[in-house]
Amino acid sequence: MEESTVRDVETGSEAGGEDALVGNVNKLMVSPPGYSGAPRKGHLVFDACFESGNLGRVDYISEFEFDLFIRPDTCNPRFRVWFNFTVENVRETQRVIFNVVNFSKTKSLYRDGMSPVVKSTSRPKWQRLPPKNVYYYRCPDHRRNYVMSFAFCFDREDDVYQFAYCYPYTYSRLQHYLASLERRNLPYLQREQLGLSVQQRRLDLLTITNSDHLSPEKGKKLVFLTARVHPGESPASFICQGVIDFLVSQHPVAQILRDHVIFKIVPMLNPDGVYLGNYRCSLMGFDLNRHWQDPSPWAQPTLHAVKQLIVQMNQDPRVSLEFYIDVHAHSTMLNGFMYGNVFEEEERVQRQAVFPRLLCQNAPDFSFSNTSFNKDVVKAGTGRRFLGGLLDDTSYCYTLEVSFYSYMTAGSTAPVPYTEETYMKLGRNVARTFLDYYKLNNLIKDNRPTHIKSPEVMSQTDSNTKGNGVGRDAADREREKSQSVRH
């Protein structure tokens, strides 16, 4: 989330000293105090020593209740939001209450019906817990800090259960996904290593365009997209994958976009933070989205590499860099929406509003009324603000936010919880909106293939239908299933 404020964050010391938590629990068996016999079924074993895991401490309250402490971001005790851990050695029909007691934020979608996600060995698809089992309240037992409690009944003794703040999307999952794309040898997709993180993880850059149509005298428009600068904002990765899946597909809209636009995508700006299970910071405790003005090549190498590339492209007269979109997730608002910049000239103000207005027509979960344009001093180091000041006045820089929880469609009264699939669908709708923006709709009929046999083709939707997401055929859904990586 780009827009959280410092006031919303308490220091670790104020929350009872758990800033001293520096590691994750590792196969920690929690048995009743004073118990010394052989471990029994029902003495829960907690673990977060895995990729993107986060759980720093567990306190036994009773055999039915446990206090859970989020491990703060590495080298930064101020941020405690993301959690991701497993529980095993359960007793069948064992009912428990887990209290997550040390969130660093007070405002939360848990007040509005959000619930954690869960999966287990025998049910490997993530699903949200029923909201009726989740409570978010100020707790007198925890210095009146906000606590999120959820009740759960374990039903299979041999299962390992995993709980998380939101659907995880790990660094390894991204690497598997990009490797599977590379193996398809698509002529219009290029993957390169733009740099390495502090811990030597890949910073990937994808370029998607039809190079046959590159003519030196007629420059193509360039769209630059980044995601996961804040590692705990995993919905951003699903949106980003939705954008990529659509752009590399045989959908007629995607084919036209590749002919007219160059898409540059950095799917994971903060791979170390993602790997470590941080919420907001890098390995060294930096909120990278406050360091765009002067990123350090050794302390913030991924940000430094991306900024260098954008500055270099901006200075190239053959390149028309028209869009920078940074994808985030929001912990207190519903729907997808955008943040943009503030301009003096009315015409530029109006032009900046065009893309979010068009996206609102294509994506039923995108809210133009939540979209806002600001220039808060505290946001000066963000990608949107810094690049908005650097690039020329034909370029537009946005933060695309999506709720960690749900969306409301026009005319509906109940929020619809996001799934991995609906996050990806928003990504597909972001991609197809460039067709409307660049007024390329008239090319659809000429380019429409007469037959579709390719299994990776997305089903065609009527380009004139407003409010429809991009549909997909059964073969495409099967392909996605086969590509998904369990982690």
Short mmCIF file of C-alpha atoms in Angstrom, two decimals:
data_model
loop_
_atom_site.label_atom_id
_atom_site.label_comp_id
_atom_site.label_asym_id
_atom_site.label_seq_id
_atom_site.Cartn_x
_atom_site.Cartn_y
_atom_site.Cartn_z
CA MET A 1 0.00 0.00 0.00
CA GLU A 2 1.61 3.23 -1.11
CA GLU A 3 -0.47 5.54 1.00
CA SER A 4 -0.24 4.37 4.63
CA THR A 5 0.94 7.07 6.98
CA VAL A 6 3.58 7.02 9.66
CA ARG A 7 0.93 7.91 12.26
CA ASP A 8 -0.74 4.57 11.62
CA VAL A 9 2.32 2.63 12.75
CA GLU A 10 3.44 2.09 16.32
CA THR A 11 6.97 1.13 17.26
CA GLY A 12 7.69 -2.38 18.42
CA SER A 13 8.62 -1.22 21.90
CA GLU A 14 5.17 0.32 22.37
CA ALA A 15 3.62 -3.02 21.49
CA GLY A 16 5.33 -4.80 24.36
CA GLY A 17 8.88 -5.43 23.22
CA GLU A 18 8.23 -7.96 20.49
CA ASP A 19 10.58 -5.97 18.28
CA ALA A 20 13.10 -8.32 19.91
CA LEU A 21 11.59 -11.12 17.80
CA VAL A 22 14.09 -11.61 15.01
CA GLY A 23 13.42 -15.17 13.81
CA ASN A 24 10.49 -17.35 12.86
CA VAL A 25 9.27 -20.22 15.01
CA ASN A 26 10.77 -23.50 13.80
CA LYS A 27 8.70 -26.66 14.39
CA LEU A 28 7.75 -25.25 17.79
CA MET A 29 5.66 -27.66 19.87
CA VAL A 30 3.43 -25.75 22.28
CA SER A 31 2.42 -27.97 25.19
CA PRO A 32 0.73 -26.96 28.47
CA PRO A 33 3.02 -25.25 31.02
CA GLY A 34 4.72 -27.79 33.28
CA TYR A 35 3.96 -30.68 30.94
CA SER A 36 6.94 -33.03 30.68
CA GLY A 37 5.66 -36.30 29.23
CA ALA A 38 5.80 -37.53 25.63
CA PRO A 39 4.19 -35.14 23.16
CA ARG A 40 0.53 -35.87 22.48
CA LYS A 41 -1.80 -35.31 19.57
CA GLY A 42 -3.27 -31.88 20.09
CA HIS A 43 -0.02 -30.34 21.34
CA LEU A 44 0.16 -28.05 18.35
CA VAL A 45 3.37 -27.69 16.35
CA PHE A 46 3.84 -24.25 14.73
CA ASP A 47 6.29 -23.54 11.93
CA ALA A 48 7.14 -20.49 9.83
CA CYS A 49 10.66 -21.42 8.71
CA PHE A 50 9.77 -21.54 5.03
CA GLU A 51 9.65 -19.12 2.13
CA SER A 52 7.45 -16.06 2.86
CA GLY A 53 6.72 -17.47 6.33
CA ASN A 54 6.16 -15.18 9.31
CA LEU A 55 5.38 -16.10 12.93
CA GLY A 56 7.71 -14.92 15.67
CA ARG A 57 6.28 -16.33 18.90
CA VAL A 58 3.40 -18.42 20.28
CA ASP A 59 2.07 -18.14 23.86
CA TYR A 60 -0.05 -20.93 25.33
CA ILE A 61 -3.15 -19.46 26.99
CA SER A 62 -5.17 -22.66 27.36
CA GLU A 63 -5.58 -25.87 25.37
CA PHE A 64 -8.16 -23.97 23.32
CA GLU A 65 -6.40 -20.60 22.94
CA PHE A 66 -3.02 -19.31 21.73
CA ASP A 67 -1.54 -15.81 21.37
CA LEU A 68 0.42 -15.37 18.14
CA PHE A 69 3.08 -12.69 17.60
CA ILE A 70 4.01 -11.50 14.10
CA ARG A 71 7.75 -11.25 13.55
CA PRO A 72 8.57 -7.64 12.56
CA ASP A 73 10.13 -6.91 9.17
CA THR A 74 13.86 -7.65 9.13
CA CYS A 75 15.83 -4.68 10.50
CA ASN A 76 12.63 -2.67 11.00
CA PRO A 77 10.47 -3.26 14.09
CA ARG A 78 7.81 -0.78 12.95
CA PHE A 79 6.00 -3.12 10.54
CA ARG A 80 4.06 -6.16 11.74
CA VAL A 81 1.17 -7.10 9.46
CA TRP A 82 1.94 -10.14 7.24
CA PHE A 83 1.72 -13.61 8.78
CA ASN A 84 2.06 -17.04 7.18
CA PHE A 85 2.56 -20.21 9.24
CA THR A 86 1.67 -23.90 9.49
CA VAL A 87 0.11 -25.93 12.31
CA GLU A 88 0.37 -29.72 12.65
CA ASN A 89 0.06 -32.52 15.21
CA VAL A 90 -3.60 -31.59 15.65
CA ARG A 91 -6.32 -33.69 17.24
CA GLU A 92 -9.38 -34.42 15.13
CA THR A 93 -12.26 -32.04 15.99
CA GLN A 94 -9.84 -29.91 18.07
CA ARG A 95 -11.28 -26.38 18.33
CA VAL A 96 -8.95 -23.47 18.94
CA ILE A 97 -8.87 -19.69 19.03
CA PHE A 98 -5.77 -17.96 17.65
CA ASN A 99 -5.20 -14.34 18.71
CA VAL A 100 -2.84 -12.32 16.51
CA VAL A 101 -1.88 -9.76 19.14
CA ASN A 102 0.76 -7.38 17.80
CA PHE A 103 -0.40 -5.81 14.54
CA SER A 104 1.42 -2.53 13.92
CA LYS A 105 -1.63 -0.98 12.22
CA THR A 106 -4.85 -0.05 13.94
CA LYS A 107 -7.07 0.33 10.88
CA SER A 108 -7.77 -2.95 9.17
CA LEU A 109 -10.20 -4.61 6.79
CA TYR A 110 -10.66 -7.21 9.54
CA ARG A 111 -13.17 -4.68 10.93
CA ASP A 112 -15.15 -4.99 7.68
CA GLY A 113 -15.42 -8.74 7.27
CA MET A 114 -11.97 -9.71 5.98
CA SER A 115 -10.68 -13.06 7.20
CA PRO A 116 -7.36 -14.94 6.96
CA VAL A 117 -6.87 -17.63 4.32
CA VAL A 118 -6.29 -21.31 5.05
CA LYS A 119 -5.33 -24.46 3.19
CA SER A 120 -4.29 -27.94 4.27
CA THR A 121 -2.51 -30.97 2.87
CA SER A 122 -5.74 -32.58 1.68
CA ARG A 123 -7.29 -29.27 0.52
CA PRO A 124 -4.42 -27.45 -1.20
CA LYS A 125 -6.52 -24.58 -2.60
CA TRP A 126 -6.47 -21.48 -0.42
CA GLN A 127 -9.84 -20.36 0.92
CA ARG A 128 -10.95 -17.60 3.26
CA LEU A 129 -12.17 -18.47 6.74
CA PRO A 130 -15.85 -17.69 7.40
CA PRO A 131 -16.05 -14.03 8.55
CA LYS A 132 -18.31 -15.04 11.44
CA ASN A 133 -15.31 -16.84 12.99
CA VAL A 134 -13.10 -13.73 12.93
CA TYR A 135 -13.07 -10.88 15.48
CA TYR A 136 -11.05 -7.66 15.41
CA TYR A 137 -11.10 -5.63 18.61
CA ARG A 138 -9.15 -3.50 21.09
CA CYS A 139 -7.94 -5.88 23.75
CA PRO A 140 -7.49 -4.79 27.40
CA ASP A 141 -5.18 -7.78 27.96
CA HIS A 142 -2.75 -6.48 25.32
CA ARG A 143 -2.26 -2.81 26.29
CA ARG A 144 -5.45 -2.05 24.34
CA ASN A 145 -3.68 -3.00 21.12
CA TYR A 146 -5.82 -4.26 18.30
CA VAL A 147 -6.11 -8.04 18.20
CA MET A 148 -7.47 -10.26 15.44
CA SER A 149 -8.88 -13.49 16.85
CA PHE A 150 -10.12 -16.35 14.73
CA ALA A 151 -11.74 -19.61 15.70
CA PHE A 152 -10.88 -22.80 13.84
CA CYS A 153 -11.77 -26.47 14.08
CA PHE A 154 -9.14 -28.96 12.90
CA ASP A 155 -10.83 -31.91 11.25
CA ARG A 156 -8.05 -34.20 9.96
CA GLU A 157 -5.29 -35.40 12.25
CA ASP A 158 -2.75 -36.09 9.53
CA ASP A 159 -3.15 -32.76 7.72
CA VAL A 160 -0.75 -29.86 7.96
CA TYR A 161 -2.76 -26.62 8.05
CA GLN A 162 -1.41 -23.32 6.75
CA PHE A 163 -2.79 -19.87 7.63
CA ALA A 164 -1.85 -16.55 6.01
CA TYR A 165 -2.86 -12.88 5.98
CA CYS A 166 -3.71 -13.14 2.26
CA TYR A 167 -3.02 -15.55 -0.62
CA PRO A 168 0.79 -15.95 -0.68
CA TYR A 169 2.68 -15.50 -3.95
CA THR A 170 6.32 -16.41 -3.33
CA TYR A 171 9.55 -15.62 -5.14
CA SER A 172 9.84 -19.31 -6.12
CA ARG A 173 6.34 -19.31 -7.57
CA LEU A 174 7.28 -16.32 -9.72
CA GLN A 175 10.49 -18.04 -10.88
CA HIS A 176 8.57 -21.20 -11.85
CA TYR A 177 6.00 -19.11 -13.71
CA LEU A 178 8.63 -17.10 -15.62
CA ALA A 179 10.56 -20.27 -16.47
CA SER A 180 7.38 -21.84 -17.89
CA LEU A 181 6.81 -18.73 -20.02
CA GLU A 182 10.40 -18.86 -21.29
CA ARG A 183 10.03 -22.52 -22.31
CA ARG A 184 7.24 -21.52 -24.70
CA ASN A 185 9.79 -19.60 -26.81
CA LEU A 186 7.31 -16.88 -27.68
CA PRO A 187 8.83 -14.53 -30.29
CA TYR A 188 7.26 -11.46 -28.65
CA LEU A 189 8.42 -12.20 -25.07
CA GLN A 190 11.90 -11.49 -23.74
CA ARG A 191 13.00 -12.24 -20.17
CA GLU A 192 16.20 -10.74 -18.81
CA GLN A 193 17.93 -10.37 -15.47
CA LEU A 194 18.01 -6.67 -14.77
CA GLY A 195 20.04 -7.09 -11.60
CA LEU A 196 20.33 -8.98 -8.32
CA SER A 197 18.99 -8.28 -4.85
CA VAL A 198 21.23 -7.93 -1.77
CA GLN A 199 20.80 -11.68 -1.19
CA GLN A 200 21.49 -12.38 -4.88
CA ARG A 201 17.95 -13.12 -6.01
CA ARG A 202 16.96 -12.33 -9.58
CA LEU A 203 15.39 -9.02 -10.52
CA ASP A 204 13.45 -10.03 -13.63
CA LEU A 205 12.44 -7.75 -16.48
CA LEU A 206 9.94 -8.91 -19.12
CA THR A 207 9.56 -7.14 -22.46
CA ILE A 208 6.40 -8.00 -24.38
CA THR A 209 6.01 -6.62 -27.90
CA ASN A 210 5.92 -7.75 -31.50
CA SER A 211 9.40 -6.76 -32.67
CA ASP A 212 8.44 -7.34 -36.34
CA HIS A 213 6.43 -4.14 -36.15
CA LEU A 214 9.25 -2.02 -34.70
CA SER A 215 10.11 0.62 -37.25
CA PRO A 216 12.81 3.19 -36.40
CA GLU A 217 10.88 6.12 -37.85
CA LYS A 218 7.68 5.34 -35.94
CA GLY A 219 8.31 4.93 -32.20
CA LYS A 220 6.07 2.61 -30.26
CA LYS A 221 4.38 3.68 -27.05
CA LEU A 222 6.03 2.20 -23.95
CA VAL A 223 4.21 1.07 -20.80
CA PHE A 224 6.28 0.25 -17.69
CA LEU A 225 4.74 -1.80 -14.88
CA THR A 226 6.23 -2.83 -11.52
CA ALA A 227 4.87 -4.86 -8.58
CA ARG A 228 5.77 -6.12 -5.08
CA VAL A 229 7.91 -3.22 -3.91
CA HIS A 230 6.02 -3.95 -0.65
CA PRO A 231 6.50 -7.69 -0.17
CA GLY A 232 3.41 -8.42 1.94
CA GLU A 233 1.12 -7.05 -0.78
CA SER A 234 0.77 -10.40 -2.53
CA PRO A 235 -2.41 -9.49 -4.51
CA ALA A 236 -0.12 -7.28 -6.65
CA SER A 237 1.58 -10.43 -7.99
CA PHE A 238 -1.71 -12.00 -9.05
CA ILE A 239 -2.65 -8.77 -10.87
CA CYS A 240 0.77 -8.69 -12.52
CA GLN A 241 0.44 -12.32 -13.64
CA GLY A 242 -3.01 -11.50 -15.05
CA VAL A 243 -1.48 -8.67 -17.11
CA ILE A 244 1.31 -10.95 -18.40
CA ASP A 245 -0.98 -13.92 -19.14
CA PHE A 246 -3.23 -11.71 -21.21
CA LEU A 247 -0.46 -9.91 -23.10
CA VAL A 248 1.27 -13.16 -24.17
CA SER A 249 -2.00 -14.87 -25.16
CA GLN A 250 -3.43 -15.26 -28.65
CA HIS A 251 -6.43 -13.10 -27.76
CA PRO A 252 -7.00 -10.68 -30.68
CA VAL A 253 -6.77 -7.69 -28.33
CA ALA A 254 -3.39 -8.91 -27.03
CA GLN A 255 -2.10 -9.36 -30.60
CA ILE A 256 -3.01 -5.77 -31.49
CA LEU A 257 -1.47 -4.41 -28.28
CA ARG A 258 1.81 -6.22 -29.02
CA ASP A 259 1.86 -4.61 -32.48
CA HIS A 260 1.49 -1.08 -31.13
CA VAL A 261 2.87 -1.01 -27.58
CA ILE A 262 6.05 -2.15 -25.80
CA PHE A 263 5.29 -3.50 -22.32
CA LYS A 264 8.15 -3.61 -19.80
CA ILE A 265 7.25 -5.45 -16.60
CA VAL A 266 9.24 -5.94 -13.38
CA PRO A 267 7.04 -8.44 -11.50
CA MET A 268 8.92 -8.40 -8.16
CA LEU A 269 10.84 -5.28 -7.13
CA ASN A 270 11.64 -6.56 -3.64
CA PRO A 271 12.46 -10.29 -3.96
CA ASP A 272 14.35 -10.49 -0.64
CA GLY A 273 11.46 -8.98 1.31
CA VAL A 274 9.03 -11.39 -0.36
CA TYR A 275 11.26 -14.39 0.37
CA LEU A 276 11.73 -13.37 4.01
CA GLY A 277 8.03 -12.88 4.75
CA ASN A 278 8.31 -9.12 5.38
CA TYR A 279 5.28 -6.89 5.00
CA ARG A 280 6.78 -3.64 3.78
CA CYS A 281 10.58 -3.60 3.87
CA SER A 282 13.65 -5.03 2.18
CA LEU A 283 16.25 -7.26 3.86
CA MET A 284 17.96 -4.18 5.33
CA GLY A 285 14.75 -2.64 6.68
CA PHE A 286 14.17 -0.05 3.92
CA ASP A 287 10.72 0.81 2.62
CA LEU A 288 11.93 0.85 -0.98
CA ASN A 289 8.95 2.94 -2.08
CA ARG A 290 10.40 5.91 -0.19
CA HIS A 291 13.84 5.76 -1.86
CA TRP A 292 13.20 6.47 -5.55
CA GLN A 293 14.92 9.86 -5.40
CA ASP A 294 18.36 8.46 -4.61
CA PRO A 295 18.48 4.65 -4.36
CA SER A 296 21.78 3.13 -3.23
CA PRO A 297 23.32 0.61 -5.65
CA TRP A 298 24.44 -1.59 -2.73
CA ALA A 299 21.61 -1.13 -0.19
CA GLN A 300 18.70 -0.86 -2.68
CA PRO A 301 20.14 -2.53 -5.81
CA THR A 302 16.81 -3.59 -7.35
CA LEU A 303 15.34 -0.11 -7.09
CA HIS A 304 18.59 1.40 -8.37
CA ALA A 305 18.57 -0.88 -11.44
CA VAL A 306 14.93 -0.12 -12.32
CA LYS A 307 15.36 3.62 -11.85
CA GLN A 308 18.50 3.60 -14.05
CA LEU A 309 16.62 1.78 -16.81
CA ILE A 310 13.66 4.19 -16.69
CA VAL A 311 15.92 7.27 -16.68
CA GLN A 312 17.89 5.84 -19.62
CA MET A 313 14.71 5.12 -21.61
CA ASN A 314 13.37 8.57 -20.81
CA GLN A 315 16.49 10.12 -22.35
CA ASP A 316 16.19 8.02 -25.53
CA PRO A 317 14.39 10.06 -28.23
CA ARG A 318 13.21 6.84 -29.92
CA VAL A 319 11.29 5.76 -26.81
CA SER A 320 7.91 7.24 -25.91
CA LEU A 321 7.50 6.26 -22.23
CA GLU A 322 3.82 7.01 -21.65
CA PHE A 323 2.84 5.04 -18.55
CA TYR A 324 4.40 3.97 -15.28
CA ILE A 325 2.10 1.83 -13.13
CA ASP A 326 3.21 0.46 -9.75
CA VAL A 327 0.91 -2.27 -8.37
CA HIS A 328 0.12 -2.45 -4.63
CA ALA A 329 -2.50 -3.86 -2.25
CA HIS A 330 -4.50 -1.81 0.25
CA SER A 331 -5.26 -2.89 3.83
CA THR A 332 -8.18 -0.57 4.62
CA MET A 333 -10.15 0.05 1.40
CA LEU A 334 -12.29 -2.04 -0.95
CA ASN A 335 -12.07 -2.48 -4.75
CA GLY A 336 -9.30 -1.67 -7.16
CA PHE A 337 -8.47 2.03 -7.57
CA MET A 338 -5.60 4.34 -8.51
CA TYR A 339 -3.54 7.17 -7.13
CA GLY A 340 -2.26 9.78 -9.56
CA ASN A 341 -0.37 13.06 -9.40
CA VAL A 342 -1.46 16.70 -9.17
CA PHE A 343 -0.92 19.02 -12.15
CA GLU A 344 -1.43 22.72 -12.72
CA GLU A 345 -2.70 22.51 -16.32
CA GLU A 346 -6.34 21.50 -16.56
CA GLU A 347 -5.81 19.61 -19.82
CA ARG A 348 -3.18 17.37 -18.20
CA VAL A 349 -5.46 16.79 -15.21
CA GLN A 350 -8.22 15.64 -17.57
CA ARG A 351 -5.88 13.43 -19.62
CA GLN A 352 -4.58 11.73 -16.49
CA ALA A 353 -8.13 10.74 -15.55
CA VAL A 354 -8.75 9.01 -18.89
CA PHE A 355 -7.07 5.67 -18.14
CA PRO A 356 -8.76 5.07 -14.75
CA ARG A 357 -12.12 6.06 -16.28
CA LEU A 358 -11.67 3.52 -19.08
CA LEU A 359 -10.51 0.85 -16.63
CA CYS A 360 -13.66 1.49 -14.62
CA GLN A 361 -15.71 0.58 -17.71
CA ASN A 362 -13.74 -2.63 -18.34
CA ALA A 363 -13.37 -3.89 -14.75
CA PRO A 364 -16.50 -4.18 -12.58
CA ASP A 365 -14.34 -4.25 -9.43
CA PHE A 366 -12.44 -1.02 -10.24
CA SER A 367 -13.68 2.12 -8.49
CA PHE A 368 -13.18 5.55 -10.04
CA SER A 369 -14.71 7.21 -6.97
CA ASN A 370 -11.92 5.76 -4.79
CA THR A 371 -9.29 6.98 -7.29
CA SER A 372 -7.54 10.14 -6.12
CA PHE A 373 -4.79 12.54 -7.13
CA ASN A 374 -2.47 13.94 -4.48
CA LYS A 375 0.97 15.31 -3.72
CA ASP A 376 1.51 14.63 0.00
CA VAL A 377 5.03 15.47 1.15
CA VAL A 378 5.40 12.02 2.76
CA LYS A 379 4.89 10.37 -0.66
CA ALA A 380 7.70 12.27 -2.42
CA GLY A 381 9.95 9.18 -2.48
CA THR A 382 7.37 6.88 -4.11
CA GLY A 383 7.72 5.66 -7.69
CA ARG A 384 4.54 7.44 -8.73
CA ARG A 385 5.60 10.82 -7.32
CA PHE A 386 9.29 10.71 -8.26
CA LEU A 387 8.75 9.50 -11.83
CA GLY A 388 5.78 11.86 -12.19
CA GLY A 389 8.23 14.71 -11.66
CA LEU A 390 10.99 13.20 -13.83
CA LEU A 391 9.10 12.17 -16.97
CA ASP A 392 7.74 14.67 -19.48
CA ASP A 393 4.17 15.90 -19.63
CA THR A 394 2.98 13.20 -22.02
CA SER A 395 3.70 10.53 -19.38
CA TYR A 396 1.38 9.43 -16.60
CA CYS A 397 2.43 7.68 -13.38
CA TYR A 398 -0.06 5.78 -11.25
CA THR A 399 -0.18 3.56 -8.23
CA LEU A 400 -2.72 0.78 -8.85
CA GLU A 401 -4.15 -0.41 -5.55
CA VAL A 402 -6.36 -3.42 -4.92
CA SER A 403 -8.08 -4.40 -1.70
CA PHE A 404 -6.64 -7.25 0.37
CA TYR A 405 -10.24 -8.23 0.96
CA SER A 406 -13.09 -7.53 -1.44
CA TYR A 407 -14.87 -5.35 -3.98
CA MET A 408 -18.34 -3.91 -4.40
CA THR A 409 -19.82 -3.87 -7.89
CA ALA A 410 -22.22 -1.16 -9.03
CA GLY A 411 -25.62 -1.64 -7.44
CA SER A 412 -24.50 -4.40 -5.07
CA THR A 413 -24.92 -4.18 -1.31
CA ALA A 414 -22.60 -6.98 -0.17
CA PRO A 415 -18.83 -7.03 -0.70
CA VAL A 416 -17.49 -9.87 -2.90
CA PRO A 417 -14.25 -11.34 -1.49
CA TYR A 418 -11.35 -11.39 -3.94
CA THR A 419 -9.90 -14.73 -5.01
CA GLU A 420 -6.60 -15.44 -6.74
CA GLU A 421 -8.58 -15.68 -9.98
CA THR A 422 -10.43 -12.37 -9.59
CA TYR A 423 -7.13 -10.60 -8.81
CA MET A 424 -5.75 -12.03 -12.08
CA LYS A 425 -8.90 -10.98 -13.91
CA LEU A 426 -8.32 -7.37 -12.80
CA GLY A 427 -4.82 -7.69 -14.31
CA ARG A 428 -6.28 -8.90 -17.62
CA ASN A 429 -8.69 -5.96 -17.61
CA VAL A 430 -5.86 -3.50 -16.93
CA ALA A 431 -4.03 -4.88 -19.99
CA ARG A 432 -7.02 -4.73 -22.32
CA THR A 433 -7.81 -1.13 -21.27
CA PHE A 434 -4.78 0.02 -23.28
CA LEU A 435 -6.72 -0.97 -26.41
CA ASP A 436 -9.38 1.62 -25.53
CA TYR A 437 -6.82 4.18 -24.40
CA TYR A 438 -4.90 4.04 -27.67
CA LYS A 439 -8.14 3.89 -29.68
CA LEU A 440 -7.14 0.65 -31.38
CA ASN A 441 -10.62 -0.92 -31.22
CA ASN A 442 -11.18 -0.42 -34.95
CA LEU A 443 -8.34 -2.91 -35.65
CA ILE A 444 -10.08 -5.79 -33.91
CA LYS A 445 -12.15 -7.10 -36.82
CA ASP A 446 -9.19 -7.06 -39.24
CA ASN A 447 -7.02 -8.98 -36.81
CA ARG A 448 -9.57 -11.44 -35.52
CA PRO A 449 -8.27 -14.95 -36.28
CA THR A 450 -10.63 -17.10 -38.32
CA HIS A 451 -9.90 -20.17 -36.25
CA ILE A 452 -8.47 -20.74 -32.80
CA LYS A 453 -6.74 -24.02 -32.10
CA SER A 454 -4.03 -22.87 -29.71
CA PRO A 455 -4.67 -24.13 -26.15
CA GLU A 456 -3.31 -20.93 -24.63
CA VAL A 457 -5.84 -18.73 -26.38
CA MET A 458 -8.17 -16.76 -24.20
CA SER A 459 -11.80 -16.92 -25.24
CA GLN A 460 -12.84 -13.94 -27.28
CA THR A 461 -15.14 -11.37 -25.75
CA ASP A 462 -17.07 -8.78 -27.61
CA SER A 463 -14.80 -5.75 -27.55
CA ASN A 464 -17.80 -3.45 -27.38
CA THR A 465 -19.26 -4.99 -24.22
CA LYS A 466 -18.65 -2.73 -21.25
CA GLY A 467 -18.16 -4.16 -17.77
CA ASN A 468 -17.17 -7.59 -19.02
CA GLY A 469 -13.92 -9.09 -17.78
CA VAL A 470 -11.79 -10.91 -20.29
CA GLY A 471 -13.21 -14.41 -20.64
CA ARG A 472 -11.21 -17.61 -21.06
CA ASP A 473 -11.98 -20.97 -22.54
CA ALA A 474 -11.73 -24.31 -20.77
CA ALA A 475 -8.38 -25.18 -22.35
CA ASP A 476 -6.89 -21.96 -21.04
CA ARG A 477 -8.13 -22.66 -17.53
CA GLU A 478 -6.63 -26.15 -17.69
CA ARG A 479 -3.31 -24.72 -18.83
CA GLU A 480 -3.26 -22.32 -15.88
CA LYS A 481 -3.99 -25.17 -13.50
CA SER A 482 -1.09 -27.18 -14.88
CA GLN A 483 1.23 -24.17 -14.60
CA SER A 484 0.29 -23.25 -11.03
CA VAL A 485 3.06 -24.04 -8.58
CA ARG A 486 2.27 -25.34 -5.14
CA HIS A 487 4.43 -23.77 -2.48
#
